[in-house]
Amino acid sequence: MDLDFSKTDGLVTAVIQDHESGRVLMVGFMNQEAFRKTVESGFATFYSRSRKKLWTKGESSGHRLVVKEIATDCDRDAVLVRVKALGPGVCHNGYQSCFYRHLEDGRWVESEPRSYDPDEVYGGGA
Amino acid sequence: MDLDFSKTDGLVTAVIQDHESGRVLMVGFMNQEAFRKTVESGFATFYSRSRKKLWTKGESSGHRLVVKEIATDCDRDAVLVRVKALGPGVCHNGYQSCFYRHLEDGRWVESEPRSYDPDEVYGGGA
């Protein structure tokens, strides 16, 4: 299970993809402990660079990411985690995916409606 | 087109996804110039952290990535680039995707055969 954590301050990039639809849901980072916890628990767990601690996605919202398969890339500094996403959306802003805006004529444009109300899930403090 | 380049030494994460199959092909990083060049040229261009310079994917192999759509995530520190991949494979090791190994009982196992011979494309120096 050796990954190369040396390139980004002890972290690897983690791409989260819906295992059925193939939609990319979010991107995060994992340190060695987060990766081990992801594998052992079966729930995607990240290292938050801003809060400087581990966080299991869904620990406050319940929107957990159930690991279905993990792949790594040629130089082992990134992982692709295929998941079943519990709940109506992965993004804390209320969308199915964090990638809810696309580039159109030089501007970021929302591509889709919200899939849930983040105020109801995160208590208005999201 | 404002992205947040402040979190990873002037870079954003760039996830490259096949626009038809949905397969995640590779992950790289873009600085502001690489992102601008990606948008303006229509070919995915990255910043190489090891070589400390821009590189347009395919400049030696011909396996370019034609941009079909670009999305960004909620905090604008990652982009998802949906592409048409020219050539038989994106990975310089000879596979369709850089994510050609998956985790199985604690070991990385190759999931697929090579899609081309990298020695023929990269002249044995890949």
Coordinates of C-alpha atoms in Angstrom, one line a residue:
Chain A
M1 CA 0.0 0.0 0.0
D2 CA 3.0 2.3 -0.4
L3 CA 2.1 5.7 -1.7
D4 CA 4.4 8.7 -2.3
F5 CA 3.5 11.2 0.3
S6 CA 6.7 13.2 -0.2
K7 CA 5.6 15.6 -3.0
T8 CA 2.8 17.6 -1.3
D9 CA 3.8 18.1 2.4
G10 CA 3.0 14.5 3.3
L11 CA -0.2 14.3 1.3
V12 CA -1.6 12.6 -1.8
T13 CA -4.4 13.9 -3.9
A14 CA -7.6 12.0 -3.6
V15 CA -10.2 12.2 -6.4
I16 CA -13.7 11.0 -5.4
Q17 CA -15.8 9.5 -8.1
D18 CA -19.3 8.0 -8.0
H19 CA -18.8 4.3 -8.7
E20 CA -22.0 4.1 -10.8
S21 CA -22.4 7.3 -12.7
G22 CA -18.7 8.0 -13.0
R23 CA -19.3 11.6 -11.9
V24 CA -16.3 13.3 -10.1
L25 CA -17.8 14.4 -6.8
M26 CA -14.9 16.1 -5.0
V27 CA -11.1 16.3 -4.6
G28 CA -9.4 16.3 -1.3
F29 CA -6.0 15.3 0.2
M30 CA -5.0 12.4 2.4
N31 CA -2.0 12.0 4.6
Q32 CA -0.8 8.5 5.5
E33 CA -3.2 8.2 8.4
A34 CA -6.2 9.4 6.4
F35 CA -5.5 6.9 3.7
R36 CA -5.1 4.1 6.2
K37 CA -8.3 5.1 7.9
T38 CA -10.1 5.2 4.5
V39 CA -9.0 1.6 3.8
E40 CA -9.7 0.2 7.2
S41 CA -13.0 1.9 7.9
G42 CA -14.4 1.8 4.3
F43 CA -15.4 5.5 4.6
A44 CA -13.4 8.2 2.7
T45 CA -11.3 10.2 5.2
F46 CA -9.2 13.2 4.4
Y47 CA -6.7 15.5 5.9
S48 CA -8.0 19.1 6.1
R49 CA -5.1 21.5 5.3
S50 CA -7.0 24.4 6.8
R51 CA -8.1 22.7 10.0
K52 CA -4.9 20.6 10.1
K53 CA -6.7 17.4 11.2
L54 CA -8.4 14.3 9.8
W55 CA -12.0 14.5 8.8
T56 CA -14.2 11.7 7.7
K57 CA -16.5 13.1 5.0
G58 CA -20.1 13.1 6.4
E59 CA -19.2 13.2 10.1
S60 CA -21.5 16.2 10.6
S61 CA -23.9 15.9 7.6
G62 CA -24.2 12.1 7.5
H63 CA -23.3 12.3 3.8
R64 CA -20.6 9.6 4.0
L65 CA -18.7 8.2 1.1
V66 CA -18.7 4.4 1.1
V67 CA -15.5 3.1 -0.6
K68 CA -16.1 0.7 -3.4
E69 CA -12.6 0.7 -5.1
I70 CA -9.3 2.5 -4.7
A71 CA -6.9 3.0 -7.6
T72 CA -3.5 4.7 -7.7
D73 CA -1.7 6.4 -10.5
C74 CA 1.6 5.7 -12.1
D75 CA 3.8 7.7 -9.7
R76 CA 1.6 6.8 -6.7
D77 CA 1.1 10.4 -5.5
A78 CA -2.7 10.4 -6.2
V79 CA -5.6 8.0 -5.5
L80 CA -8.9 7.6 -7.2
V81 CA -11.6 6.5 -4.8
R82 CA -14.7 5.1 -6.3
V83 CA -17.6 5.5 -3.9
K84 CA -21.2 5.2 -3.1
A85 CA -22.2 8.6 -1.8
L86 CA -24.8 8.5 1.0
G87 CA -27.3 11.4 1.0
P88 CA -28.5 13.9 -1.6
G89 CA -25.2 15.6 -2.3
V90 CA -21.5 15.7 -1.5
C91 CA -20.9 19.4 -1.7
H92 CA -21.4 21.4 1.5
N93 CA -22.9 24.2 -0.6
G94 CA -25.9 21.9 -1.4
Y95 CA -24.9 20.3 -4.7
Q96 CA -24.5 16.7 -5.8
S97 CA -20.9 17.3 -6.7
C98 CA -18.5 20.1 -5.7
F99 CA -17.9 20.6 -9.4
Y100 CA -21.2 22.4 -10.0
R101 CA -19.8 25.3 -12.1
H102 CA -18.3 25.2 -15.5
L103 CA -16.4 27.7 -17.6
E104 CA -18.5 29.5 -20.2
D105 CA -17.0 32.4 -22.2
G106 CA -14.5 33.1 -19.4
R107 CA -16.9 33.0 -16.5
W108 CA -17.9 30.3 -14.0
V109 CA -21.5 29.4 -14.5
E110 CA -23.6 27.1 -12.3
S111 CA -24.5 24.0 -14.3
E112 CA -27.2 22.5 -12.1
P113 CA -29.7 23.2 -9.3
R114 CA -29.0 22.4 -5.7
S115 CA -29.9 18.9 -4.7
Y116 CA -30.5 19.8 -1.0
D117 CA -30.7 22.8 1.3
P118 CA -27.4 23.1 3.1
D119 CA -28.9 25.3 5.9
E120 CA -31.1 22.3 6.9
V121 CA -28.1 19.9 7.0
Y122 CA -25.4 22.1 8.4
G123 CA -27.6 24.3 10.6
G124 CA -27.1 27.5 8.7
G125 CA -23.5 27.7 9.5
A126 CA -22.2 26.0 6.4
Chain B
M1 CA -11.9 32.8 -14.3
D2 CA -10.6 33.5 -10.8
L3 CA -9.2 30.4 -9.2
D4 CA -7.6 30.0 -5.7
F5 CA -3.9 29.4 -6.4
S6 CA -2.9 30.2 -2.9
K7 CA -3.3 26.8 -1.2
T8 CA -0.7 24.7 -3.0
D9 CA 2.3 26.9 -3.8
G10 CA 0.5 28.7 -6.7
L11 CA -1.2 25.6 -8.1
V12 CA -4.6 24.1 -8.5
T13 CA -5.3 20.4 -8.8
A14 CA -6.4 19.4 -12.3
V15 CA -8.4 16.1 -12.7
I16 CA -8.5 14.9 -16.3
Q17 CA -11.6 12.9 -17.2
D18 CA -12.6 11.3 -20.5
H19 CA -15.6 13.3 -21.7
E20 CA -17.4 10.2 -23.1
S21 CA -16.5 7.2 -20.9
G22 CA -16.2 9.3 -17.7
R23 CA -12.9 7.5 -16.9
V24 CA -10.4 9.5 -14.8
L25 CA -7.3 9.5 -16.9
M26 CA -4.8 11.5 -14.8
V27 CA -4.2 14.1 -12.2
G28 CA -1.9 17.0 -12.5
F29 CA -1.4 20.5 -11.3
M30 CA -1.8 23.9 -13.1
N31 CA -0.4 27.3 -12.2
Q32 CA -2.2 30.4 -13.4
E33 CA -0.2 30.3 -16.7
A34 CA -0.9 26.6 -17.3
F35 CA -4.6 27.2 -16.7
R36 CA -4.7 30.2 -19.0
K37 CA -2.9 28.2 -21.7
T38 CA -5.3 25.3 -21.3
V39 CA -8.2 27.6 -21.8
E40 CA -6.7 29.6 -24.7
S41 CA -5.1 26.7 -26.6
G42 CA -7.8 24.0 -26.0
F43 CA -5.1 21.5 -25.0
A44 CA -4.6 20.5 -21.4
T45 CA -1.4 22.1 -20.1
F46 CA 0.2 21.5 -16.7
Y47 CA 2.9 22.8 -14.4
S48 CA 5.5 20.1 -13.7
R49 CA 6.6 20.3 -10.1
S50 CA 9.7 18.2 -10.7
R51 CA 10.8 20.0 -13.9
K52 CA 9.5 23.4 -12.7
K53 CA 8.0 24.3 -16.0
L54 CA 4.9 24.2 -18.1
W55 CA 4.2 21.1 -20.2
T56 CA 1.4 20.5 -22.6
K57 CA 0.4 16.9 -22.3
G58 CA 1.4 15.1 -25.6
E59 CA 4.1 17.5 -26.7
S60 CA 6.5 14.5 -27.1
S61 CA 4.1 11.6 -27.5
G62 CA 1.4 13.3 -29.6
H63 CA -1.2 12.1 -27.1
R64 CA -2.8 15.5 -26.5
L65 CA -5.8 16.1 -24.4
V66 CA -8.5 18.2 -26.3
V67 CA -10.5 20.2 -23.8
K68 CA -14.2 19.7 -24.0
E69 CA -15.4 21.3 -20.7
I70 CA -13.8 22.8 -17.6
A71 CA -15.5 22.8 -14.2
T72 CA -14.3 24.1 -10.9
D73 CA -15.2 23.1 -7.3
C74 CA -16.8 24.9 -4.5
D75 CA -13.6 26.5 -3.1
R76 CA -12.1 27.0 -6.6
D77 CA -8.8 25.2 -5.8
A78 CA -9.4 22.4 -8.2
V79 CA -10.5 22.0 -11.8
L80 CA -12.1 19.1 -13.6
V81 CA -11.2 19.0 -17.2
R82 CA -13.3 16.8 -19.4
V83 CA -11.3 15.9 -22.5
K84 CA -11.0 13.9 -25.7
A85 CA -7.7 12.0 -25.4
L86 CA -5.8 11.6 -28.6
G87 CA -3.9 8.4 -29.1
P88 CA -4.1 5.0 -27.4
G89 CA -3.3 6.0 -23.9
V90 CA -2.6 8.9 -21.5
C91 CA -0.2 7.2 -19.1
H92 CA 3.5 7.3 -20.1
N93 CA 3.8 3.8 -18.8
G94 CA 1.6 2.5 -21.7
Y95 CA -1.9 2.5 -20.2
Q96 CA -5.1 4.1 -21.2
S97 CA -5.3 5.8 -17.8
C98 CA -2.6 6.5 -15.2
F99 CA -4.9 4.8 -12.7
Y100 CA -4.2 1.3 -13.9
R101 CA -3.7 -0.3 -10.5
H102 CA -6.2 -0.9 -7.8
L103 CA -6.0 -2.0 -4.2
E104 CA -6.7 -5.6 -3.5
D105 CA -6.0 -7.1 -0.1
G106 CA -3.5 -4.4 0.8
R107 CA -1.6 -4.6 -2.5
W108 CA -1.6 -2.6 -5.7
V109 CA -2.6 -4.8 -8.5
E110 CA -2.7 -4.0 -12.2
S111 CA -6.3 -3.9 -13.4
E112 CA -5.8 -3.9 -17.2
P113 CA -3.3 -4.6 -20.0
R114 CA -1.2 -2.0 -21.6
S115 CA -2.9 -0.1 -24.5
Y116 CA 0.4 0.7 -26.3
D117 CA 4.1 0.1 -26.1
P118 CA 5.7 3.1 -24.3
D119 CA 9.2 2.3 -25.8
E120 CA 7.9 2.9 -29.3
V121 CA 6.3 6.2 -28.3
Y122 CA 8.9 7.6 -25.9
G123 CA 11.9 6.0 -27.5
G124 CA 12.7 3.7 -24.7
G125 CA 13.5 6.6 -22.4
A126 CA 10.1 6.9 -20.8

